[in-house]
Tab-separated table of C-alpha atoms and ligand atoms in Angstrom:
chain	number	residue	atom	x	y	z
W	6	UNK	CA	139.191	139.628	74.227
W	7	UNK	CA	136.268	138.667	71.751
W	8	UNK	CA	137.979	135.594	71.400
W	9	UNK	CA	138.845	134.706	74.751
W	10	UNK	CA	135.098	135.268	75.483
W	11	UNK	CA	134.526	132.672	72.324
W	12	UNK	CA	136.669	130.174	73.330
W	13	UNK	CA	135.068	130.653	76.846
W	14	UNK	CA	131.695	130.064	75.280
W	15	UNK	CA	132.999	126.531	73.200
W	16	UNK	CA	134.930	125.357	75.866
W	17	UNK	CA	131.563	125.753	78.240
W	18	UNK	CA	129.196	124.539	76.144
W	19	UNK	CA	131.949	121.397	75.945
W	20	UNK	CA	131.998	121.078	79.259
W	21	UNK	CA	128.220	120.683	80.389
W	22	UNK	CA	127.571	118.886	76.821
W	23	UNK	CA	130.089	115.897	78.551
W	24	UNK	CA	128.272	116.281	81.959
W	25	UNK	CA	127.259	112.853	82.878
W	26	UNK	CA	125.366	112.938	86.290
W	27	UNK	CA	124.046	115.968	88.128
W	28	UNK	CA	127.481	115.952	90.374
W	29	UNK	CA	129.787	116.496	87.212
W	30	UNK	CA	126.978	119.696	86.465
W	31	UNK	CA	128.452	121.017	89.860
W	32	UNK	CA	131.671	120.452	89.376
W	33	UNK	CA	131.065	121.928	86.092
W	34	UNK	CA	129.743	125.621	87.522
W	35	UNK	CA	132.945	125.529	89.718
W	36	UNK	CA	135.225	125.466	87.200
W	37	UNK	CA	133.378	128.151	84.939
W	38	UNK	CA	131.909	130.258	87.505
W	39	UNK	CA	133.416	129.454	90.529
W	40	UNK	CA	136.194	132.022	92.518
W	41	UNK	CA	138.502	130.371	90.633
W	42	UNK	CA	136.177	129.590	87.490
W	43	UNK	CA	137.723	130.332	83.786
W	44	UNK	CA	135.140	132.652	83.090
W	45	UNK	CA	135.761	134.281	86.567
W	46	UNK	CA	139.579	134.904	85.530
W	47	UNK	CA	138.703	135.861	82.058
W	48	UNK	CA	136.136	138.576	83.476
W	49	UNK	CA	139.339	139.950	85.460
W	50	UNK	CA	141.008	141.034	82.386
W	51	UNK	CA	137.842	143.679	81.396
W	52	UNK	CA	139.392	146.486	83.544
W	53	UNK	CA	142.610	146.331	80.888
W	54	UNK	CA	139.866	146.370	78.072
W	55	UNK	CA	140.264	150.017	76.419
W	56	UNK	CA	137.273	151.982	77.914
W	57	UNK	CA	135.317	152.306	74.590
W	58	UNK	CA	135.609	148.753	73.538
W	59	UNK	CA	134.198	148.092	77.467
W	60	UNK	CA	130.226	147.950	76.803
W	61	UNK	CA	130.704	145.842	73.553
W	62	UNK	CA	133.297	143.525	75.834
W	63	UNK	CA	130.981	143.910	79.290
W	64	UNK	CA	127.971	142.583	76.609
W	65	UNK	CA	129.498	139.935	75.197
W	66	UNK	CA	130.570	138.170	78.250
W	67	UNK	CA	127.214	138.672	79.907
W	68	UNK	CA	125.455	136.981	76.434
W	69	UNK	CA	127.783	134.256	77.284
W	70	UNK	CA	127.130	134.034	80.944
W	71	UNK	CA	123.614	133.789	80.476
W	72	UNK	CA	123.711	131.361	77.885
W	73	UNK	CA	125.983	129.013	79.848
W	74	UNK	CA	123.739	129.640	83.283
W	75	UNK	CA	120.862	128.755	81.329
W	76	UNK	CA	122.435	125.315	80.055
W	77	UNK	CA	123.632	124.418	82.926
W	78	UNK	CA	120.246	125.334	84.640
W	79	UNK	CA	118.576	122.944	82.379
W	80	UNK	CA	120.825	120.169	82.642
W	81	UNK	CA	120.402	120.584	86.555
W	82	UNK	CA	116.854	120.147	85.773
W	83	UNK	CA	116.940	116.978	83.892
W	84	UNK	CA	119.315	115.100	86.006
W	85	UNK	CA	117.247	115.860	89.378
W	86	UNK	CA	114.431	114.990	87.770
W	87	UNK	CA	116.104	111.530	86.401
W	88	UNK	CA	117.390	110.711	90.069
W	89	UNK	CA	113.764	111.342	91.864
W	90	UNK	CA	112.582	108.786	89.195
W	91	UNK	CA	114.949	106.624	89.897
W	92	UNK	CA	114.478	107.186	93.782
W	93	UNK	CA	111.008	106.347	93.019
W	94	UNK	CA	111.604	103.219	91.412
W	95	UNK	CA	113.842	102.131	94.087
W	96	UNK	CA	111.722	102.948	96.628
W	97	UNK	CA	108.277	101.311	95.235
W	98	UNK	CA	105.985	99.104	97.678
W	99	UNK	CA	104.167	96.414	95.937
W	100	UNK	CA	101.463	97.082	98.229
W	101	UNK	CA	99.753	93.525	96.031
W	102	UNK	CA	102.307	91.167	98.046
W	103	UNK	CA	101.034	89.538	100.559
W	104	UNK	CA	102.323	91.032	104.134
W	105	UNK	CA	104.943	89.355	106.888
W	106	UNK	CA	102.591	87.001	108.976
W	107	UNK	CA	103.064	88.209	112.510
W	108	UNK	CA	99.291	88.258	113.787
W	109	UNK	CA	98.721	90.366	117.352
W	110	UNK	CA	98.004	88.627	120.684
W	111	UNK	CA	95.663	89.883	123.504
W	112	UNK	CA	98.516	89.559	126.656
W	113	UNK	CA	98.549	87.286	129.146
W	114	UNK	CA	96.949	89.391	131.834
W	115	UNK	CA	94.379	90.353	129.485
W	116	UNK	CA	93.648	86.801	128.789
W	117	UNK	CA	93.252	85.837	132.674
W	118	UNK	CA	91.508	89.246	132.984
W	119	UNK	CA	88.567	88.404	130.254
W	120	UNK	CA	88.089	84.507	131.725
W	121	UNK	CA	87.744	85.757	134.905
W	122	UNK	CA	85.316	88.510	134.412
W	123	UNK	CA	83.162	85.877	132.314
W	124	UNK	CA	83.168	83.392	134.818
W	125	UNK	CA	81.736	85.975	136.789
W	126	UNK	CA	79.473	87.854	134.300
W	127	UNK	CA	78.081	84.013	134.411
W	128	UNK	CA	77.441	84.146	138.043
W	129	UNK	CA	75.173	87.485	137.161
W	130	UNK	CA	77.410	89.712	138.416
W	131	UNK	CA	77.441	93.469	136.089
W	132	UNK	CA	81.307	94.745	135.099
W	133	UNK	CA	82.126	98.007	136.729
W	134	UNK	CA	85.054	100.782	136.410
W	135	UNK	CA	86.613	103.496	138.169
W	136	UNK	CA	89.102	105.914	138.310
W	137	UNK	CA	92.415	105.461	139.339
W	138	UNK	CA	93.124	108.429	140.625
W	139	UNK	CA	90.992	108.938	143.974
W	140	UNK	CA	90.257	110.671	147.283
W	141	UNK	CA	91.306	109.790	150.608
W	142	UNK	CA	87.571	110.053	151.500
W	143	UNK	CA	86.570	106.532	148.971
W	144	UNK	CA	90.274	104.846	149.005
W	145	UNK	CA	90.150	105.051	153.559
W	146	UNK	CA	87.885	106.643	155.022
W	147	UNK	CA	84.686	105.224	153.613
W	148	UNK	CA	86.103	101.731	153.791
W	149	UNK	CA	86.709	102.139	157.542
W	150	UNK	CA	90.315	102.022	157.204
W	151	UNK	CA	91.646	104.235	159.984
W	152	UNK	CA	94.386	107.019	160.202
W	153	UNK	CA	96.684	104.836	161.694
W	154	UNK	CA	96.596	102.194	159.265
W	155	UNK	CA	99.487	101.075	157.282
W	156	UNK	CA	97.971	101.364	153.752
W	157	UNK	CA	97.990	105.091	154.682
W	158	UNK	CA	101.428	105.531	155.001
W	159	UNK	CA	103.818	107.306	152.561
W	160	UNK	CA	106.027	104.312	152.392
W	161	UNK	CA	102.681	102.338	150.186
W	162	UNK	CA	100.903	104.713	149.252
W	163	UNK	CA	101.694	107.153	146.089
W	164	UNK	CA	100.113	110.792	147.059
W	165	UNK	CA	99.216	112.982	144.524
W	166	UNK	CA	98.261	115.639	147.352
W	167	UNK	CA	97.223	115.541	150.753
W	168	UNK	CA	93.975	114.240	149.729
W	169	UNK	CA	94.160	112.631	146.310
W	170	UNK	CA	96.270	109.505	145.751
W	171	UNK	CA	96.437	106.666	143.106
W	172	UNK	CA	94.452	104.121	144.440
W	173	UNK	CA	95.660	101.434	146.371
W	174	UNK	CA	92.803	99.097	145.908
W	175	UNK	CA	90.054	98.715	144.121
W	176	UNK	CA	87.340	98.623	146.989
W	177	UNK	CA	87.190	102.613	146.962
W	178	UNK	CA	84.696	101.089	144.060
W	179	UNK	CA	83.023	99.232	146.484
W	180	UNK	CA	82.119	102.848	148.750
W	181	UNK	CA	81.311	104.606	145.238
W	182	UNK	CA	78.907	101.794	144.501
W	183	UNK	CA	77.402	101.503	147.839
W	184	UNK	CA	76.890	105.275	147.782
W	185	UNK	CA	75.334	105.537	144.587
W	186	UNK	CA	73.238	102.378	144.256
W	187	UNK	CA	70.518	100.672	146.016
W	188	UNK	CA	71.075	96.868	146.815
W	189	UNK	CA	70.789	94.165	145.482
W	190	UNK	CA	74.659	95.124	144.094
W	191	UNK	CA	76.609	92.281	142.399
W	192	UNK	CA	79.336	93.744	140.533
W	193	UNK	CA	82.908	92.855	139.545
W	194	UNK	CA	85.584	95.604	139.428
W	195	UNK	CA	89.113	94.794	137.164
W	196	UNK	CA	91.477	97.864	137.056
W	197	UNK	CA	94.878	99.047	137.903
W	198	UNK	CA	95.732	99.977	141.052
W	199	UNK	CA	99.162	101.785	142.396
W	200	UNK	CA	101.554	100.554	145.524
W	201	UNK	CA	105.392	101.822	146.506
W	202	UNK	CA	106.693	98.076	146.221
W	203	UNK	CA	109.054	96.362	143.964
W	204	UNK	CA	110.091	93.044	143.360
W	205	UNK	CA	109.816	89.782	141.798
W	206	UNK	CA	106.465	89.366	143.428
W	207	UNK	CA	105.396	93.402	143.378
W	208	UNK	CA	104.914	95.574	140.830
W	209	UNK	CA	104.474	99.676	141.798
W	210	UNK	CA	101.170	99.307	139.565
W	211	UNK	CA	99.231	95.887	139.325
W	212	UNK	CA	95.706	95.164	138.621
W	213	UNK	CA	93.090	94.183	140.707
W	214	UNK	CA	89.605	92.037	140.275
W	215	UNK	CA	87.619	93.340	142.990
W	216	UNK	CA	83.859	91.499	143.832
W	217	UNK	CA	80.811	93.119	145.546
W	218	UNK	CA	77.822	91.138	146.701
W	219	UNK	CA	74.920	93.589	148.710
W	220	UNK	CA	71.644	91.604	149.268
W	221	UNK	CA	69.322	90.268	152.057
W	222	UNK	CA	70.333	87.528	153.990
W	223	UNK	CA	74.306	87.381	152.140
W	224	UNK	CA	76.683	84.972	154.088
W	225	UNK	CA	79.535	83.512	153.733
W	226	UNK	CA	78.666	80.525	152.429
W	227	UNK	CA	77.618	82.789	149.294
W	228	UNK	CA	80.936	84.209	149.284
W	229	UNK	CA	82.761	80.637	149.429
W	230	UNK	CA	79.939	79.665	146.677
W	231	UNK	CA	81.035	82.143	144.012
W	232	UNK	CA	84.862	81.635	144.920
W	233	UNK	CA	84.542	77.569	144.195
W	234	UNK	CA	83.041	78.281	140.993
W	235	UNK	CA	85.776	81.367	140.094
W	236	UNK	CA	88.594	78.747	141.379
W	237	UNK	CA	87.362	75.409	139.255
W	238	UNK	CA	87.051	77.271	136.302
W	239	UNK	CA	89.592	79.181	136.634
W	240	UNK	CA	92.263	76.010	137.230
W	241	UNK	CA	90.694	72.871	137.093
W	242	UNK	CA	88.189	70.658	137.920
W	243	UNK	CA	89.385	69.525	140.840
W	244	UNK	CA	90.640	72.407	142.622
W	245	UNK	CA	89.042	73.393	146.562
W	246	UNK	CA	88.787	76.227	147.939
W	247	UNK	CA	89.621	76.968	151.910
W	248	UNK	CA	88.822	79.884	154.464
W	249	UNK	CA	91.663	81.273	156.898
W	250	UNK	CA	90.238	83.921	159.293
W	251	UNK	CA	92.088	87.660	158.530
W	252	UNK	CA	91.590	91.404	158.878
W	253	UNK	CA	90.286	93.690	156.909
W	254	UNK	CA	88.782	97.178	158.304
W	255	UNK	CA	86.225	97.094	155.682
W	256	UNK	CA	85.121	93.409	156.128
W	257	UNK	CA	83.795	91.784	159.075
W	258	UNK	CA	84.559	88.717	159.428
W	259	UNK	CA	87.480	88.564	156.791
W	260	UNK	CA	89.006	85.881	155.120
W	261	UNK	CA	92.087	85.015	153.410
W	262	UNK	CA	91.552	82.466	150.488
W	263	UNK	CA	93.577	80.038	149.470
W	264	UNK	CA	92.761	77.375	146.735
W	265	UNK	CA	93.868	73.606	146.415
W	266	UNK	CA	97.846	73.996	144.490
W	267	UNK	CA	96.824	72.954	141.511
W	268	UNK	CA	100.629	71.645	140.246
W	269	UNK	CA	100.230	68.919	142.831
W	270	UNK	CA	96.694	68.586	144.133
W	271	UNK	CA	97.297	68.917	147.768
W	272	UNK	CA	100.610	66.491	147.766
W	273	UNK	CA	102.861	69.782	148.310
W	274	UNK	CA	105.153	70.908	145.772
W	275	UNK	CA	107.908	74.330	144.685
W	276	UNK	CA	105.107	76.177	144.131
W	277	UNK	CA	102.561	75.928	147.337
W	278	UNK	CA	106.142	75.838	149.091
W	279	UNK	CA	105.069	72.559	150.274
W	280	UNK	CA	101.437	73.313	151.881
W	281	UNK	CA	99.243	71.827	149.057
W	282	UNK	CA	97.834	75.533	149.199
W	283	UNK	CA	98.065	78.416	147.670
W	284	UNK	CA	97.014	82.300	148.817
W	285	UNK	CA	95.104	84.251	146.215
W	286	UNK	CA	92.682	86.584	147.932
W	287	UNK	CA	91.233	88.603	150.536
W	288	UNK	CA	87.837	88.858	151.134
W	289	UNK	CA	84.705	88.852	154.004
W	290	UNK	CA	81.819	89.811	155.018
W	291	UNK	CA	81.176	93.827	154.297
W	292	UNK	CA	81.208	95.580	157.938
W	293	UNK	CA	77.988	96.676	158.760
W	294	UNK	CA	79.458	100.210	159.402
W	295	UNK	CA	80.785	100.220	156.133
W	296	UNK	CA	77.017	99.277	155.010
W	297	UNK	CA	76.005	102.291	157.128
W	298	UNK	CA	78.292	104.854	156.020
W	299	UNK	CA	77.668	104.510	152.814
W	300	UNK	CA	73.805	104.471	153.669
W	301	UNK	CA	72.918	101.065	153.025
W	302	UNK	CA	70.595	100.092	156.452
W	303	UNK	CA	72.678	97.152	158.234
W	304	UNK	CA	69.895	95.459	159.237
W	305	UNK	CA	67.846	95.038	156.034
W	306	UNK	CA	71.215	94.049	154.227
W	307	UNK	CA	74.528	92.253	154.339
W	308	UNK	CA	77.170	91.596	151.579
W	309	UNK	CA	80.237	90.034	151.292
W	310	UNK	CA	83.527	91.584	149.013
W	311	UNK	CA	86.701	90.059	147.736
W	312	UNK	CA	89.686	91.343	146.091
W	313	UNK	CA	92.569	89.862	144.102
W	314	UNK	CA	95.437	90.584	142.095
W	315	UNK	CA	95.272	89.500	138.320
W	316	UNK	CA	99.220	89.169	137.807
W	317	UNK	CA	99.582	86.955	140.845
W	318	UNK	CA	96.715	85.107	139.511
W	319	UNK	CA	98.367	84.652	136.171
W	320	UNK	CA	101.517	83.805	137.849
W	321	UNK	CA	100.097	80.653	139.791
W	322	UNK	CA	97.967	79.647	136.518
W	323	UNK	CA	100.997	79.671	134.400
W	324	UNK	CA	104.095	79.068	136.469
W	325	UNK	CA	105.489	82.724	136.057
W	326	UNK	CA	108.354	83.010	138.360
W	327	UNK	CA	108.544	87.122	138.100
W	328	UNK	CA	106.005	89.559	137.791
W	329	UNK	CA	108.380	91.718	136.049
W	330	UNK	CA	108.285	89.605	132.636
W	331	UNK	CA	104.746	90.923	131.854
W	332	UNK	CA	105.521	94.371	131.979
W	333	UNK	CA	109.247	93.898	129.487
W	334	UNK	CA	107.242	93.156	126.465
W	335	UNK	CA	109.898	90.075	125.304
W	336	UNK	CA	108.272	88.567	122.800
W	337	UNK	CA	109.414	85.759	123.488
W	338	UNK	CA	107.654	85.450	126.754
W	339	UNK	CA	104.390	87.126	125.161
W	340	UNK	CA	104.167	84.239	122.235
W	341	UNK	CA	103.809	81.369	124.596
W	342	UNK	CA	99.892	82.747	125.631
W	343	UNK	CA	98.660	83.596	121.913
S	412	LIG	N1	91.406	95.576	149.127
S	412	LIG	C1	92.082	94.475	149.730
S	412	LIG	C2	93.558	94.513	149.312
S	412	LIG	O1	93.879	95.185	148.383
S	412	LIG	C3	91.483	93.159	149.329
S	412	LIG	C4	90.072	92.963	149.806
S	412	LIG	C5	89.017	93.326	149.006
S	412	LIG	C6	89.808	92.386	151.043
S	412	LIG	C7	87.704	93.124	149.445
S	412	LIG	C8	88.535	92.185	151.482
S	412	LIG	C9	87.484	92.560	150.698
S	412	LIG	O2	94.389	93.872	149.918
């Protein structure tokens, strides 16, 4: 038996001398100590040992055992250690090199958002914000807009409960404004705003530029002032700027603006569908009871308000067929406005 137990210990130490990679150390262990391992069988032949040779026997396979769990321990060490190195190595970043060159781009609609709040941070006007979810009270009520109205109904609107909703506008900031400032007001309001529509023209959420002008003695010839500036700058040159009456509960009168098609100057083309114009706001002079409610005296002051969308601004200035392709994030579509 002391011999098996010898040739055992030669025949291991063998083994795990010839182990080349840490997988041949595992395959190793198997065939010594695995169910099947050669030291395994040999250990099944102690029970025929005579039982007083059995503790010198019992001891010299366990000497052996150890000794062969402890090389093979240490060769498990070396080789794991070797293949994280070599991980490492594989794996290094020259951080030195210089990087891929794909710069960042503001997007489009931020783009048309910043030139149009300069032109009107030019015209004096102060850059305001407000929250996107809010009440019934500043999004209707306040702005005269009655029960009945359309904007209220389920179909456009998207209810967060009876009373809160995401806005639909952004003239609830005009009522927050009004409520909380004295005139004269002259303030610009960009944000996102929230509508159950969608199509190549709609978007459920779009953002809106909304205006508010509170002074003495505000007409529309103010309004159609700012507008000509906002509409040359914001095209070209050349571009006019025309009144169509329209209703809006919170304006009195109210206008719907539509600027000179600036593909064609007037002639009529695809994209004023022929009409040399093109629709890009609504807007008017604030209704006195709006002025009132919001406890701004009527007769002391008058002010005029617009509102417009930013995509479908964007979408006349560039030619973008569908509002849907600034939302996809193709870059493709996003490298043409860097
Ligand atoms: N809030 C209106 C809309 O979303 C636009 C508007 C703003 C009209 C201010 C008049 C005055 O359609």
């Amino acid at each position: 038996m002391i011999e098996t137990i010898e040739k055992l210990k030669a025949d291991g130490i063998a083994l795990i001398n010839d182990a080349a990679t840490l997988n041949d150390v595992n395959n190793v262990k198997v065939k010594i100590f695995g169910k099947n391992g050669d030291f395994t069988a040999a250990m099944r032949g102690l029970k025929d040992v005579p039982k007083e040779q059995k503790p010198e026997v019992g001891k010299a396979f366990n000497d052996v055992k150890v000794m062969l769990e402890g090389l093979i321990a240490e060769k498990e060490r070396v080789f794991a250690e070797a293949e994280k190195q070599a991980r490492i190595k594989s794996e290094y970043i020259d951080v030195t090199l210089p990087g891929k060159k794909e710069l960042g781009a503001l997007h489009p609609l931020t783009l048309v958002k910043n030139e149009i709040l300069d032109t009107f941070i030019g015209l004096g006007f102060e850059v305001k914000e407000g929250p996107e979810i809010e009440s019934d009270y500043y999004n209707f009520q306040l702005l005269n807009i009655p029960k009945d109205h359309p904007a209220r109904d389920m179909q456009d609107s998207l209810y967060i409960t009876d009373n809160f909703l995401l806005r639909t506008h952004t003239s609830p900031m005009q009522a927050r404004t009004m409520t909380t400032q004295k005139p004269p007001i002259r303030i610009v309001v960009p944000g996102k705003v929230y509508r159950n529509d969608d199509d190549a023209t709609h978007s459920p959420m779009f953002q809106q530029v909304e205006g508010l002008v509170v002074d003495k003695h505000i007409t529309l010839c103010d309004l159609k002032g700012a507008l000509e500036v906002f509409a040359k700058r914001l095209f070209d040159e050349k571009t006019k700027v025309r009144f169509r009456p329209s209703y809006f509960p919170f304006t009195e009168p109210s206008v719907e603006v539509d600027v000179s098609c600036s593909i064609c100057h007037g002639k009529g083309c695809r994209v004023c569908k022929g009409t040399g114009w093109i629709e890009i706001l609504g807007a008017g002079i604030v209704n006195p009871a709006v002025l009132e409610a919001c406890g701004i005296n009527s007769k002391e002051y008058s002010g005029y308000a617009f509102g417009f969308g930013i995509e479908r601004i964007a979408m006349i200035k560039y030619g973008i067929p569908d509002i849907r392709l600034f939302f996809e994030n193709d870059k493709r579509f996003l490298e043409q406005y860097k």
